[in-house]
Structures are given as C-alpha cells and as structure tokens.
C-alpha cells in the first residue's frame, strides 16, 4: 500500500512537471528535462500498477494451474497435501522417463511433454487412487478417463 501511495505521488508529480513545468519557470532550464522527468515518473507509475494488478494475479493463476496447484487436476481431484502431491509427481518422473526412453530414442525431436505428463498422472493415480475426491464432477471424471486411457 505504501508503495502504491509513493508511486501515486510520483505520478502526480510527473503530471505537474509535464503540464505546468515549475522547474523550467523557476530555474530557467529547458522544459525538455521536466517533460522527460515527468514521463519517467508516469512510466514508473504504470509499471507499478502493471506489476500489482496484472502480473501478480497472472502469476497466482499460473501457479494454481501447475501440477498440484489449486486449479490443476491433482489439486481438484485428490485430497492431498501439496508437499505429498509434489513428491508423488516428481517421483513418477524417473519411472516415466525410463518407460518413454524407447519413444524418446525413436522420436528425438518429438514433443514428449504431454506423454510424460500423462504417464506421471497415471503413476500418481496408481499410488494415490484412494485419495480421489470429486469423482462425480465432470472435470475429474474426464481427467480419470484420460489418464486411464479410456
């Protein structure tokens, strides 16, 4: 909050510099310096607003969509602590890479991310099948069908 007040003061100061040019009148300097400083303050205010009101929610959404995030299938369809979920997700990676080694060897330039993620989800579901929740929701039912290959 204090940073927003600080940048708001800079914004108002920048507008005063741009439109009224008090330093140019007081010290007889070129007005271009004031216009430049005013533009800089205004741009700093715009960056601050962008970082607070645009980037922060976007980063929160992105983190929620990551594996084991609140909006991810693992977060919505299982009752797990985040640390346990992340451990199971990371533990499945080694097994899946060995399973997909032949595929990776045959298709070295192919995109293996979706296949790897599907394999990881399948391995995780095999281990944590009893922690399923929301099995009646369409989202989770579709997710379980995809990872089971139906």
mmCIF file of N, CA and C in Angstrom:
data_model
loop_
_atom_site.group_PDB
_atom_site.id
_atom_site.type_symbol
_atom_site.label_atom_id
_atom_site.label_comp_id
_atom_site.label_asym_id
_atom_site.label_seq_id
_atom_site.Cartn_x
_atom_site.Cartn_y
_atom_site.Cartn_z
ATOM 1 N N UNK A 1 0.821 -1.187 0.000
ATOM 2 C CA UNK A 1 0.000 0.000 0.000
ATOM 3 C C UNK A 1 0.867 1.254 0.000
ATOM 4 N N UNK A 2 1.935 1.247 0.794
ATOM 5 C CA UNK A 2 2.791 2.432 0.834
ATOM 6 C C UNK A 2 3.498 2.641 -0.500
ATOM 7 N N UNK A 3 3.815 1.539 -1.179
ATOM 8 C CA UNK A 3 4.456 1.680 -2.492
ATOM 9 C C UNK A 3 3.483 2.290 -3.498
ATOM 10 N N UNK A 4 2.225 1.921 -3.416
ATOM 11 C CA UNK A 4 1.227 2.488 -4.321
ATOM 12 C C UNK A 4 1.059 3.976 -4.056
ATOM 13 N N UNK A 5 1.069 4.376 -2.793
ATOM 14 C CA UNK A 5 0.990 5.799 -2.456
ATOM 15 C C UNK A 5 2.224 6.522 -2.984
ATOM 16 N N UNK A 6 3.392 5.926 -2.799
ATOM 17 C CA UNK A 6 4.636 6.531 -3.284
ATOM 18 C C UNK A 6 4.593 6.732 -4.797
ATOM 19 N N UNK A 7 4.198 5.685 -5.531
ATOM 20 C CA UNK A 7 4.152 5.803 -6.987
ATOM 21 C C UNK A 7 3.018 6.720 -7.443
ATOM 22 N N UNK A 8 1.959 6.831 -6.663
ATOM 23 C CA UNK A 8 0.891 7.779 -6.997
ATOM 24 C C UNK A 8 1.388 9.212 -6.859
ATOM 25 N N UNK A 9 2.171 9.467 -5.826
ATOM 26 C CA UNK A 9 2.771 10.796 -5.664
ATOM 27 C C UNK A 9 3.712 11.085 -6.829
ATOM 28 N N UNK A 10 4.505 10.094 -7.229
ATOM 29 C CA UNK A 10 5.376 10.283 -8.392
ATOM 30 C C UNK A 10 4.562 10.567 -9.653
ATOM 31 N N UNK A 11 3.431 9.896 -9.800
ATOM 32 C CA UNK A 11 2.571 10.107 -10.959
ATOM 33 C C UNK A 11 2.043 11.541 -10.988
ATOM 34 N N UNK A 12 1.547 12.010 -9.846
ATOM 35 C CA UNK A 12 1.037 13.385 -9.771
ATOM 36 C C UNK A 12 2.169 14.371 -10.025
ATOM 37 N N UNK A 13 3.324 14.115 -9.449
ATOM 38 C CA UNK A 13 4.486 14.972 -9.677
ATOM 39 C C UNK A 13 4.872 14.976 -11.153
ATOM 40 N N UNK A 14 4.817 13.818 -11.786
ATOM 41 C CA UNK A 14 5.112 13.729 -13.213
ATOM 42 C C UNK A 14 4.139 14.532 -14.043
ATOM 43 N N UNK A 15 2.848 14.461 -13.709
ATOM 44 C CA UNK A 15 1.855 15.252 -14.440
ATOM 45 C C UNK A 15 2.075 16.751 -14.242
ATOM 46 N N UNK A 16 2.438 17.139 -13.016
ATOM 47 C CA UNK A 16 2.736 18.555 -12.752
ATOM 48 C C UNK A 16 3.937 18.989 -13.579
ATOM 49 N N UNK A 17 4.979 18.169 -13.628
ATOM 50 C CA UNK A 17 6.160 18.502 -14.432
ATOM 51 C C UNK A 17 5.811 18.653 -15.907
ATOM 52 N N UNK A 18 4.972 17.754 -16.405
ATOM 53 C CA UNK A 18 4.653 17.776 -17.834
ATOM 54 C C UNK A 18 3.780 18.979 -18.188
ATOM 55 N N UNK A 19 2.751 19.248 -17.406
ATOM 56 C CA UNK A 19 1.785 20.275 -17.802
ATOM 57 C C UNK A 19 2.112 21.685 -17.294
ATOM 58 N N UNK A 20 2.695 21.826 -16.113
ATOM 59 C CA UNK A 20 2.928 23.160 -15.559
ATOM 60 C C UNK A 20 4.385 23.606 -15.632
ATOM 61 N N UNK A 21 5.305 22.705 -15.709
ATOM 62 C CA UNK A 21 6.744 22.966 -15.829
ATOM 63 C C UNK A 21 7.256 23.994 -14.798
ATOM 64 N N UNK A 22 7.086 23.677 -13.514
ATOM 65 C CA UNK A 22 7.503 24.650 -12.492
ATOM 66 C C UNK A 22 9.021 24.840 -12.425
ATOM 67 N N UNK A 23 9.791 23.805 -12.668
ATOM 68 C CA UNK A 23 11.251 23.945 -12.594
ATOM 69 C C UNK A 23 11.782 24.796 -13.740
ATOM 70 N N UNK A 24 11.174 24.670 -14.904
ATOM 71 C CA UNK A 24 11.609 25.475 -16.048
ATOM 72 C C UNK A 24 11.334 26.950 -15.789
ATOM 73 N N UNK A 25 10.218 27.236 -15.156
ATOM 74 C CA UNK A 25 9.880 28.629 -14.851
ATOM 75 C C UNK A 25 10.729 29.177 -13.708
ATOM 76 N N UNK A 26 11.002 28.325 -12.717
ATOM 77 C CA UNK A 26 11.721 28.786 -11.532
ATOM 78 C C UNK A 26 13.221 28.923 -11.788
ATOM 79 N N UNK A 27 13.831 27.927 -12.432
ATOM 80 C CA UNK A 27 15.287 27.924 -12.614
ATOM 81 C C UNK A 27 15.724 28.256 -14.030
ATOM 82 N N UNK A 28 14.788 28.538 -14.909
ATOM 83 C CA UNK A 28 15.073 28.888 -16.301
ATOM 84 C C UNK A 28 15.857 27.794 -17.028
ATOM 85 N N UNK A 29 15.473 26.540 -16.791
ATOM 86 C CA UNK A 29 16.102 25.434 -17.517
ATOM 87 C C UNK A 29 15.213 25.061 -18.692
ATOM 88 N N UNK A 30 15.749 24.274 -19.583
ATOM 89 C CA UNK A 30 14.969 23.827 -20.732
ATOM 90 C C UNK A 30 13.794 22.973 -20.251
ATOM 91 N N UNK A 31 12.612 23.160 -20.819
ATOM 92 C CA UNK A 31 11.444 22.394 -20.360
ATOM 93 C C UNK A 31 11.524 20.906 -20.720
ATOM 94 N N UNK A 32 12.418 20.552 -21.627
ATOM 95 C CA UNK A 32 12.510 19.152 -22.044
ATOM 96 C C UNK A 32 12.955 18.246 -20.903
ATOM 97 N N UNK A 33 13.762 18.787 -19.986
ATOM 98 C CA UNK A 33 14.190 17.991 -18.839
ATOM 99 C C UNK A 33 12.999 17.639 -17.957
ATOM 100 N N UNK A 34 12.134 18.617 -17.772
ATOM 101 C CA UNK A 34 10.953 18.358 -16.949
ATOM 102 C C UNK A 34 9.985 17.400 -17.625
ATOM 103 N N UNK A 35 9.809 17.561 -18.909
ATOM 104 C CA UNK A 35 8.927 16.656 -19.640
ATOM 105 C C UNK A 35 9.476 15.235 -19.563
ATOM 106 N N UNK A 36 10.795 15.096 -19.697
ATOM 107 C CA UNK A 36 11.423 13.775 -19.588
ATOM 108 C C UNK A 36 11.252 13.178 -18.204
ATOM 109 N N UNK A 37 11.473 13.991 -17.166
ATOM 110 C CA UNK A 37 11.306 13.500 -15.791
ATOM 111 C C UNK A 37 9.842 13.149 -15.523
ATOM 112 N N UNK A 38 8.934 13.978 -16.001
ATOM 113 C CA UNK A 38 7.508 13.694 -15.828
ATOM 114 C C UNK A 38 7.101 12.415 -16.531
ATOM 115 N N UNK A 39 7.618 12.221 -17.738
ATOM 116 C CA UNK A 39 7.317 10.985 -18.469
ATOM 117 C C UNK A 39 7.895 9.776 -17.736
ATOM 118 N N UNK A 40 9.105 9.917 -17.196
ATOM 119 C CA UNK A 40 9.723 8.825 -16.445
ATOM 120 C C UNK A 40 8.885 8.466 -15.215
ATOM 121 N N UNK A 41 8.433 9.465 -14.471
ATOM 122 C CA UNK A 41 7.607 9.202 -13.288
ATOM 123 C C UNK A 41 6.288 8.535 -13.678
ATOM 124 N N UNK A 42 5.701 8.993 -14.776
ATOM 125 C CA UNK A 42 4.443 8.406 -15.238
ATOM 126 C C UNK A 42 4.643 6.957 -15.661
ATOM 127 N N UNK A 43 5.737 6.679 -16.345
ATOM 128 C CA UNK A 43 6.033 5.307 -16.774
ATOM 129 C C UNK A 43 6.306 4.416 -15.565
ATOM 130 N N UNK A 44 7.012 4.936 -14.567
ATOM 131 C CA UNK A 44 7.256 4.158 -13.348
ATOM 132 C C UNK A 44 5.937 3.807 -12.660
ATOM 133 N N UNK A 45 5.011 4.767 -12.627
ATOM 134 C CA UNK A 45 3.690 4.515 -12.042
ATOM 135 C C UNK A 45 2.952 3.434 -12.831
ATOM 136 N N UNK A 46 3.026 3.496 -14.151
ATOM 137 C CA UNK A 46 2.360 2.494 -14.989
ATOM 138 C C UNK A 46 2.961 1.104 -14.755
ATOM 139 N N UNK A 47 4.283 1.015 -14.643
ATOM 140 C CA UNK A 47 4.920 -0.275 -14.360
ATOM 141 C C UNK A 47 4.489 -0.813 -12.998
ATOM 142 N N UNK A 48 4.402 0.064 -12.026
ATOM 143 C CA UNK A 48 3.978 -0.369 -10.691
ATOM 144 C C UNK A 48 2.553 -0.918 -10.732
ATOM 145 N N UNK A 49 1.651 -0.198 -11.381
ATOM 146 C CA UNK A 49 0.271 -0.676 -11.482
ATOM 147 C C UNK A 49 0.201 -2.004 -12.214
ATOM 148 N N UNK A 50 0.994 -2.141 -13.264
ATOM 149 C CA UNK A 50 1.012 -3.395 -14.013
ATOM 150 C C UNK A 50 1.505 -4.536 -13.136
ATOM 151 N N UNK A 51 2.553 -4.296 -12.373
ATOM 152 C CA UNK A 51 3.095 -5.373 -11.538
ATOM 153 C C UNK A 51 2.138 -5.758 -10.418
ATOM 154 N N UNK A 52 1.373 -4.819 -9.905
ATOM 155 C CA UNK A 52 0.463 -5.109 -8.794
ATOM 156 C C UNK A 52 -0.849 -5.720 -9.274
ATOM 157 N N UNK A 53 -1.450 -5.122 -10.287
ATOM 158 C CA UNK A 53 -2.810 -5.505 -10.653
ATOM 159 C C UNK A 53 -2.904 -6.444 -11.846
ATOM 160 N N UNK A 54 -1.818 -6.638 -12.583
ATOM 161 C CA UNK A 54 -1.865 -7.530 -13.737
ATOM 162 C C UNK A 54 -0.957 -8.736 -13.526
ATOM 163 N N UNK A 55 0.308 -8.494 -13.243
ATOM 164 C CA UNK A 55 1.276 -9.587 -13.165
ATOM 165 C C UNK A 55 1.072 -10.473 -11.940
ATOM 166 N N UNK A 56 0.759 -9.886 -10.799
ATOM 167 C CA UNK A 56 0.601 -10.688 -9.583
ATOM 168 C C UNK A 56 -0.561 -11.682 -9.699
ATOM 169 N N UNK A 57 -1.755 -11.258 -10.137
ATOM 170 C CA UNK A 57 -2.822 -12.256 -10.325
ATOM 171 C C UNK A 57 -2.495 -13.273 -11.415
ATOM 172 N N UNK A 58 -1.799 -12.831 -12.457
ATOM 173 C CA UNK A 58 -1.434 -13.770 -13.524
ATOM 174 C C UNK A 58 -0.480 -14.834 -12.997
ATOM 175 N N UNK A 59 0.469 -14.436 -12.155
ATOM 176 C CA UNK A 59 1.397 -15.408 -11.581
ATOM 177 C C UNK A 59 0.666 -16.360 -10.637
ATOM 178 N N UNK A 60 -0.287 -15.840 -9.866
ATOM 179 C CA UNK A 60 -1.058 -16.706 -8.973
ATOM 180 C C UNK A 60 -1.870 -17.722 -9.768
ATOM 181 N N UNK A 61 -2.460 -17.277 -10.879
ATOM 182 C CA UNK A 61 -3.209 -18.206 -11.730
ATOM 183 C C UNK A 61 -2.293 -19.272 -12.309
ATOM 184 N N UNK A 62 -1.115 -18.858 -12.738
ATOM 185 C CA UNK A 62 -0.170 -19.806 -13.331
ATOM 186 C C UNK A 62 0.275 -20.838 -12.300
ATOM 187 N N UNK A 63 0.545 -20.396 -11.078
ATOM 188 C CA UNK A 63 0.936 -21.338 -10.024
ATOM 189 C C UNK A 63 -0.207 -22.280 -9.670
ATOM 190 N N UNK A 64 -1.433 -21.791 -9.735
ATOM 191 C CA UNK A 64 -2.577 -22.651 -9.421
ATOM 192 C C UNK A 64 -2.775 -23.727 -10.478
ATOM 193 N N UNK A 65 -2.342 -23.467 -11.706
ATOM 194 C CA UNK A 65 -2.519 -24.434 -12.788
ATOM 195 C C UNK A 65 -1.380 -25.449 -12.866
ATOM 196 N N UNK A 66 -0.284 -25.192 -12.194
ATOM 197 C CA UNK A 66 0.836 -26.130 -12.217
ATOM 198 C C UNK A 66 0.435 -27.429 -11.537
ATOM 199 N N UNK A 67 1.177 -28.515 -11.795
ATOM 200 C CA UNK A 67 0.837 -29.777 -11.125
ATOM 201 C C UNK A 67 0.757 -29.569 -9.614
ATOM 202 N N UNK A 68 -0.300 -30.089 -9.045
ATOM 203 C CA UNK A 68 -0.585 -29.999 -7.612
ATOM 204 C C UNK A 68 -1.056 -28.611 -7.174
ATOM 205 N N UNK A 69 -1.309 -27.723 -8.122
ATOM 206 C CA UNK A 69 -1.867 -26.419 -7.785
ATOM 207 C C UNK A 69 -3.356 -26.531 -7.524
ATOM 208 N N UNK A 70 -3.951 -25.451 -7.050
ATOM 209 C CA UNK A 70 -5.366 -25.473 -6.684
ATOM 210 C C UNK A 70 -6.271 -25.728 -7.884
ATOM 211 N N UNK A 71 -5.898 -25.229 -9.063
ATOM 212 C CA UNK A 71 -6.742 -25.390 -10.252
ATOM 213 C C UNK A 71 -6.335 -26.571 -11.109
ATOM 214 N N UNK A 72 -5.297 -27.275 -10.728
ATOM 215 C CA UNK A 72 -4.839 -28.416 -11.520
ATOM 216 C C UNK A 72 -5.715 -29.627 -11.218
ATOM 217 N N UNK A 73 -5.698 -30.630 -12.090
ATOM 218 C CA UNK A 73 -6.469 -31.847 -11.799
ATOM 219 C C UNK A 73 -6.041 -32.508 -10.492
ATOM 220 N N UNK A 74 -4.749 -32.463 -10.192
ATOM 221 C CA UNK A 74 -4.280 -33.078 -8.950
ATOM 222 C C UNK A 74 -4.826 -32.328 -7.740
ATOM 223 N N UNK A 75 -4.918 -31.019 -7.835
ATOM 224 C CA UNK A 75 -5.446 -30.232 -6.726
ATOM 225 C C UNK A 75 -6.949 -30.341 -6.575
ATOM 226 N N UNK A 76 -7.647 -30.514 -7.693
ATOM 227 C CA UNK A 76 -9.111 -30.562 -7.648
ATOM 228 C C UNK A 76 -9.665 -31.965 -7.444
ATOM 229 N N UNK A 77 -8.931 -32.986 -7.865
ATOM 230 C CA UNK A 77 -9.490 -34.344 -7.881
ATOM 231 C C UNK A 77 -8.904 -35.266 -6.816
ATOM 232 N N UNK A 78 -7.970 -34.791 -6.008
ATOM 233 C CA UNK A 78 -7.388 -35.605 -4.939
ATOM 234 C C UNK A 78 -7.403 -34.803 -3.647
ATOM 235 N N UNK A 79 -7.492 -35.507 -2.524
ATOM 236 C CA UNK A 79 -7.360 -34.853 -1.227
ATOM 237 C C UNK A 79 -5.958 -35.143 -0.716
ATOM 238 N N UNK A 80 -5.044 -34.265 -1.055
ATOM 239 C CA UNK A 80 -3.637 -34.442 -0.691
ATOM 240 C C UNK A 80 -3.063 -33.133 -0.198
ATOM 241 N N UNK A 81 -2.054 -33.252 0.642
ATOM 242 C CA UNK A 81 -1.271 -32.071 0.967
ATOM 243 C C UNK A 81 -0.407 -31.750 -0.241
ATOM 244 N N UNK A 82 -0.118 -30.478 -0.423
ATOM 245 C CA UNK A 82 0.643 -30.052 -1.595
ATOM 246 C C UNK A 82 2.023 -30.702 -1.631
ATOM 247 N N UNK A 83 2.680 -30.820 -0.495
ATOM 248 C CA UNK A 83 4.028 -31.410 -0.479
ATOM 249 C C UNK A 83 3.992 -32.887 -0.869
ATOM 250 N N UNK A 84 3.000 -33.624 -0.384
ATOM 251 C CA UNK A 84 2.867 -35.034 -0.750
ATOM 252 C C UNK A 84 2.566 -35.173 -2.238
ATOM 253 N N UNK A 85 1.703 -34.324 -2.740
ATOM 254 C CA UNK A 85 1.357 -34.356 -4.160
ATOM 255 C C UNK A 85 2.590 -34.071 -5.020
ATOM 256 N N UNK A 86 3.354 -33.050 -4.648
ATOM 257 C CA UNK A 86 4.557 -32.710 -5.419
ATOM 258 C C UNK A 86 5.591 -33.825 -5.353
ATOM 259 N N UNK A 87 5.725 -34.466 -4.197
ATOM 260 C CA UNK A 87 6.664 -35.581 -4.070
ATOM 261 C C UNK A 87 6.254 -36.737 -4.971
ATOM 262 N N UNK A 88 4.969 -37.061 -4.979
ATOM 263 C CA UNK A 88 4.486 -38.148 -5.842
ATOM 264 C C UNK A 88 4.662 -37.786 -7.313
ATOM 265 N N UNK A 89 4.414 -36.531 -7.657
ATOM 266 C CA UNK A 89 4.550 -36.083 -9.054
ATOM 267 C C UNK A 89 6.007 -36.169 -9.503
ATOM 268 N N UNK A 90 6.931 -35.714 -8.653
ATOM 269 C CA UNK A 90 8.351 -35.767 -9.002
ATOM 270 C C UNK A 90 8.865 -37.198 -9.018
ATOM 271 N N UNK A 91 8.376 -38.027 -8.108
ATOM 272 C CA UNK A 91 8.812 -39.424 -8.058
ATOM 273 C C UNK A 91 8.411 -40.203 -9.291
ATOM 274 N N UNK A 92 7.305 -39.833 -9.892
ATOM 275 C CA UNK A 92 6.846 -40.539 -11.092
ATOM 276 C C UNK A 92 7.657 -40.158 -12.326
ATOM 277 N N UNK A 93 8.388 -39.072 -12.264
ATOM 278 C CA UNK A 93 9.123 -38.601 -13.444
ATOM 279 C C UNK A 93 10.197 -39.593 -13.879
ATOM 280 N N UNK A 94 10.967 -40.106 -12.947
ATOM 281 C CA UNK A 94 12.054 -41.027 -13.282
ATOM 282 C C UNK A 94 11.494 -42.301 -13.910
ATOM 283 N N UNK A 95 10.449 -42.846 -13.313
ATOM 284 C CA UNK A 95 9.833 -44.060 -13.860
ATOM 285 C C UNK A 95 9.302 -43.816 -15.267
ATOM 286 N N UNK A 96 8.675 -42.691 -15.472
ATOM 287 C CA UNK A 96 8.085 -42.412 -16.785
ATOM 288 C C UNK A 96 9.158 -42.162 -17.841
ATOM 289 N N UNK A 97 10.253 -41.530 -17.454
ATOM 290 C CA UNK A 97 11.324 -41.310 -18.434
ATOM 291 C C UNK A 97 11.945 -42.628 -18.870
ATOM 292 N N UNK A 98 12.047 -43.582 -17.946
ATOM 293 C CA UNK A 98 12.574 -44.889 -18.358
ATOM 294 C C UNK A 98 11.570 -45.620 -19.237
ATOM 295 N N UNK A 99 10.278 -45.481 -18.933
ATOM 296 C CA UNK A 99 9.254 -46.102 -19.780
ATOM 297 C C UNK A 99 9.223 -45.488 -21.177
ATOM 298 N N UNK A 100 9.431 -44.195 -21.247
ATOM 299 C CA UNK A 100 9.364 -43.496 -22.533
ATOM 300 C C UNK A 100 10.719 -43.409 -23.230
ATOM 301 N N UNK A 101 11.737 -44.063 -22.696
ATOM 302 C CA UNK A 101 13.082 -43.970 -23.272
ATOM 303 C C UNK A 101 13.107 -44.432 -24.720
ATOM 304 N N UNK A 102 12.436 -45.514 -25.020
ATOM 305 C CA UNK A 102 12.406 -46.016 -26.392
ATOM 306 C C UNK A 102 11.705 -45.012 -27.315
ATOM 307 N N UNK A 103 10.610 -44.459 -26.855
ATOM 308 C CA UNK A 103 9.884 -43.461 -27.646
ATOM 309 C C UNK A 103 10.752 -42.228 -27.884
ATOM 310 N N UNK A 104 11.480 -41.801 -26.848
ATOM 311 C CA UNK A 104 12.364 -40.641 -26.977
ATOM 312 C C UNK A 104 13.489 -40.942 -27.953
ATOM 313 N N UNK A 105 14.002 -42.171 -27.908
ATOM 314 C CA UNK A 105 15.076 -42.560 -28.815
ATOM 315 C C UNK A 105 14.583 -42.579 -30.264
ATOM 316 N N UNK A 106 13.368 -43.072 -30.492
ATOM 317 C CA UNK A 106 12.817 -43.142 -31.843
ATOM 318 C C UNK A 106 12.395 -41.776 -32.373
ATOM 319 N N UNK A 107 11.948 -40.907 -31.498
ATOM 320 C CA UNK A 107 11.475 -39.577 -31.890
ATOM 321 C C UNK A 107 12.240 -38.515 -31.097
ATOM 322 N N UNK A 108 13.509 -38.270 -31.411
ATOM 323 C CA UNK A 108 14.302 -37.352 -30.587
ATOM 324 C C UNK A 108 13.813 -35.906 -30.634
ATOM 325 N N UNK A 109 13.179 -35.526 -31.719
ATOM 326 C CA UNK A 109 12.741 -34.136 -31.791
ATOM 327 C C UNK A 109 11.263 -33.979 -31.463
ATOM 328 N N UNK A 110 10.601 -35.075 -31.136
ATOM 329 C CA UNK A 110 9.169 -35.016 -30.848
ATOM 330 C C UNK A 110 8.878 -34.370 -29.507
ATOM 331 N N UNK A 111 7.689 -33.857 -29.400
ATOM 332 C CA UNK A 111 7.266 -33.281 -28.125
ATOM 333 C C UNK A 111 6.834 -34.412 -27.197
ATOM 334 N N UNK A 112 7.543 -34.573 -26.100
ATOM 335 C CA UNK A 112 7.223 -35.672 -25.184
ATOM 336 C C UNK A 112 6.524 -35.180 -23.926
ATOM 337 N N UNK A 113 6.347 -33.878 -23.795
ATOM 338 C CA UNK A 113 5.730 -33.327 -22.587
ATOM 339 C C UNK A 113 4.360 -33.892 -22.278
ATOM 340 N N UNK A 114 3.431 -33.893 -23.253
ATOM 341 C CA UNK A 114 2.103 -34.444 -22.948
ATOM 342 C C UNK A 114 2.143 -35.925 -22.575
ATOM 343 N N UNK A 115 2.948 -36.702 -23.282
ATOM 344 C CA UNK A 115 3.045 -38.129 -22.955
ATOM 345 C C UNK A 115 3.667 -38.324 -21.575
ATOM 346 N N UNK A 116 4.673 -37.536 -21.266
ATOM 347 C CA UNK A 116 5.326 -37.629 -19.958
ATOM 348 C C UNK A 116 4.355 -37.233 -18.843
ATOM 349 N N UNK A 117 3.602 -36.155 -19.055
ATOM 350 C CA UNK A 117 2.643 -35.727 -18.031
ATOM 351 C C UNK A 117 1.525 -36.744 -17.848
ATOM 352 N N UNK A 118 1.060 -37.352 -18.933
ATOM 353 C CA UNK A 118 0.012 -38.370 -18.830
ATOM 354 C C UNK A 118 0.533 -39.580 -18.060
ATOM 355 N N UNK A 119 1.777 -39.968 -18.334
ATOM 356 C CA UNK A 119 2.390 -41.092 -17.626
ATOM 357 C C UNK A 119 2.549 -40.763 -16.139
ATOM 358 N N UNK A 120 3.007 -39.544 -15.841
ATOM 359 C CA UNK A 120 3.172 -39.152 -14.448
ATOM 360 C C UNK A 120 1.831 -39.167 -13.715
ATOM 361 N N UNK A 121 0.798 -38.668 -14.389
ATOM 362 C CA UNK A 121 -0.532 -38.659 -13.769
ATOM 363 C C UNK A 121 -1.022 -40.080 -13.535
ATOM 364 N N UNK A 122 -0.742 -40.975 -14.484
ATOM 365 C CA UNK A 122 -1.162 -42.374 -14.341
ATOM 366 C C UNK A 122 -0.442 -43.024 -13.161
ATOM 367 N N UNK A 123 0.879 -42.814 -13.061
ATOM 368 C CA UNK A 123 1.654 -43.396 -11.950
ATOM 369 C C UNK A 123 1.182 -42.835 -10.608
ATOM 370 N N UNK A 124 0.940 -41.543 -10.588
ATOM 371 C CA UNK A 124 0.491 -40.918 -9.355
ATOM 372 C C UNK A 124 -0.880 -41.460 -8.953
ATOM 373 N N UNK A 125 -1.747 -41.656 -9.931
ATOM 374 C CA UNK A 125 -3.078 -42.182 -9.637
ATOM 375 C C UNK A 125 -3.008 -43.618 -9.130
ATOM 376 N N UNK A 126 -2.068 -44.405 -9.651
ATOM 377 C CA UNK A 126 -1.921 -45.783 -9.174
ATOM 378 C C UNK A 126 -1.546 -45.808 -7.697
ATOM 379 N N UNK A 127 -0.689 -44.889 -7.304
ATOM 380 C CA UNK A 127 -0.239 -44.851 -5.912
ATOM 381 C C UNK A 127 -1.295 -44.228 -4.996
ATOM 382 N N UNK A 128 -1.938 -43.180 -5.464
ATOM 383 C CA UNK A 128 -2.832 -42.405 -4.602
ATOM 384 C C UNK A 128 -4.304 -42.527 -4.992
ATOM 385 N N UNK A 129 -4.674 -43.656 -5.548
ATOM 386 C CA UNK A 129 -6.044 -43.849 -6.033
ATOM 387 C C UNK A 129 -7.078 -43.673 -4.919
ATOM 388 N N UNK A 130 -6.724 -44.036 -3.700
ATOM 389 C CA UNK A 130 -7.683 -43.971 -2.603
ATOM 390 C C UNK A 130 -7.875 -42.553 -2.075
ATOM 391 N N UNK A 131 -7.092 -41.611 -2.557
ATOM 392 C CA UNK A 131 -7.243 -40.216 -2.145
ATOM 393 C C UNK A 131 -8.072 -39.411 -3.141
ATOM 394 N N UNK A 132 -8.718 -40.086 -4.051
ATOM 395 C CA UNK A 132 -9.558 -39.381 -5.023
ATOM 396 C C UNK A 132 -10.720 -38.695 -4.318
ATOM 397 N N UNK A 133 -11.086 -37.554 -4.850
ATOM 398 C CA UNK A 133 -12.253 -36.828 -4.368
ATOM 399 C C UNK A 133 -12.957 -36.224 -5.577
ATOM 400 N N UNK A 134 -14.143 -35.764 -5.420
ATOM 401 C CA UNK A 134 -14.914 -35.156 -6.518
ATOM 402 C C UNK A 134 -15.028 -36.083 -7.719
ATOM 403 N N UNK A 135 -15.169 -37.370 -7.478
ATOM 404 C CA UNK A 135 -15.249 -38.309 -8.602
ATOM 405 C C UNK A 135 -16.552 -38.155 -9.371
ATOM 406 N N UNK A 136 -17.520 -37.447 -8.806
ATOM 407 C CA UNK A 136 -18.782 -37.225 -9.506
ATOM 408 C C UNK A 136 -18.709 -36.034 -10.452
ATOM 409 N N UNK A 137 -17.755 -35.134 -10.247
ATOM 410 C CA UNK A 137 -17.692 -33.949 -11.111
ATOM 411 C C UNK A 137 -17.236 -34.346 -12.514
ATOM 412 N N UNK A 138 -17.753 -33.643 -13.499
ATOM 413 C CA UNK A 138 -17.413 -33.940 -14.891
ATOM 414 C C UNK A 138 -15.919 -33.755 -15.151
ATOM 415 N N UNK A 139 -15.354 -32.726 -14.533
ATOM 416 C CA UNK A 139 -13.934 -32.431 -14.734
ATOM 417 C C UNK A 139 -13.067 -33.603 -14.271
ATOM 418 N N UNK A 140 -13.290 -34.055 -13.049
ATOM 419 C CA UNK A 140 -12.470 -35.145 -12.501
ATOM 420 C C UNK A 140 -12.754 -36.463 -13.206
ATOM 421 N N UNK A 141 -14.017 -36.707 -13.539
ATOM 422 C CA UNK A 141 -14.343 -37.938 -14.247
ATOM 423 C C UNK A 141 -13.629 -37.975 -15.605
ATOM 424 N N UNK A 142 -13.620 -36.851 -16.313
ATOM 425 C CA UNK A 142 -12.912 -36.787 -17.600
ATOM 426 C C UNK A 142 -11.408 -36.953 -17.398
ATOM 427 N N UNK A 143 -10.875 -36.361 -16.343
ATOM 428 C CA UNK A 143 -9.441 -36.485 -16.054
ATOM 429 C C UNK A 143 -9.071 -37.941 -15.788
ATOM 430 N N UNK A 144 -9.860 -38.632 -14.973
ATOM 431 C CA UNK A 144 -9.560 -40.031 -14.666
ATOM 432 C C UNK A 144 -9.681 -40.906 -15.906
ATOM 433 N N UNK A 145 -10.617 -40.591 -16.780
ATOM 434 C CA UNK A 145 -10.741 -41.357 -18.024
ATOM 435 C C UNK A 145 -9.535 -41.146 -18.925
ATOM 436 N N UNK A 146 -9.036 -39.923 -18.991
ATOM 437 C CA UNK A 146 -7.866 -39.632 -19.835
ATOM 438 C C UNK A 146 -6.639 -40.364 -19.321
ATOM 439 N N UNK A 147 -6.400 -40.313 -18.013
ATOM 440 C CA UNK A 147 -5.175 -40.952 -17.515
ATOM 441 C C UNK A 147 -5.273 -42.470 -17.528
ATOM 442 N N UNK A 148 -6.490 -43.004 -17.508
ATOM 443 C CA UNK A 148 -6.640 -44.455 -17.591
ATOM 444 C C UNK A 148 -6.677 -44.929 -19.035
ATOM 445 N N UNK A 149 -6.708 -43.991 -19.973
ATOM 446 C CA UNK A 149 -6.654 -44.351 -21.389
ATOM 447 C C UNK A 149 -7.965 -44.834 -21.954
ATOM 448 N N UNK A 150 -9.072 -44.416 -21.393
ATOM 449 C CA UNK A 150 -10.382 -44.855 -21.895
ATOM 450 C C UNK A 150 -10.834 -43.971 -23.025
#
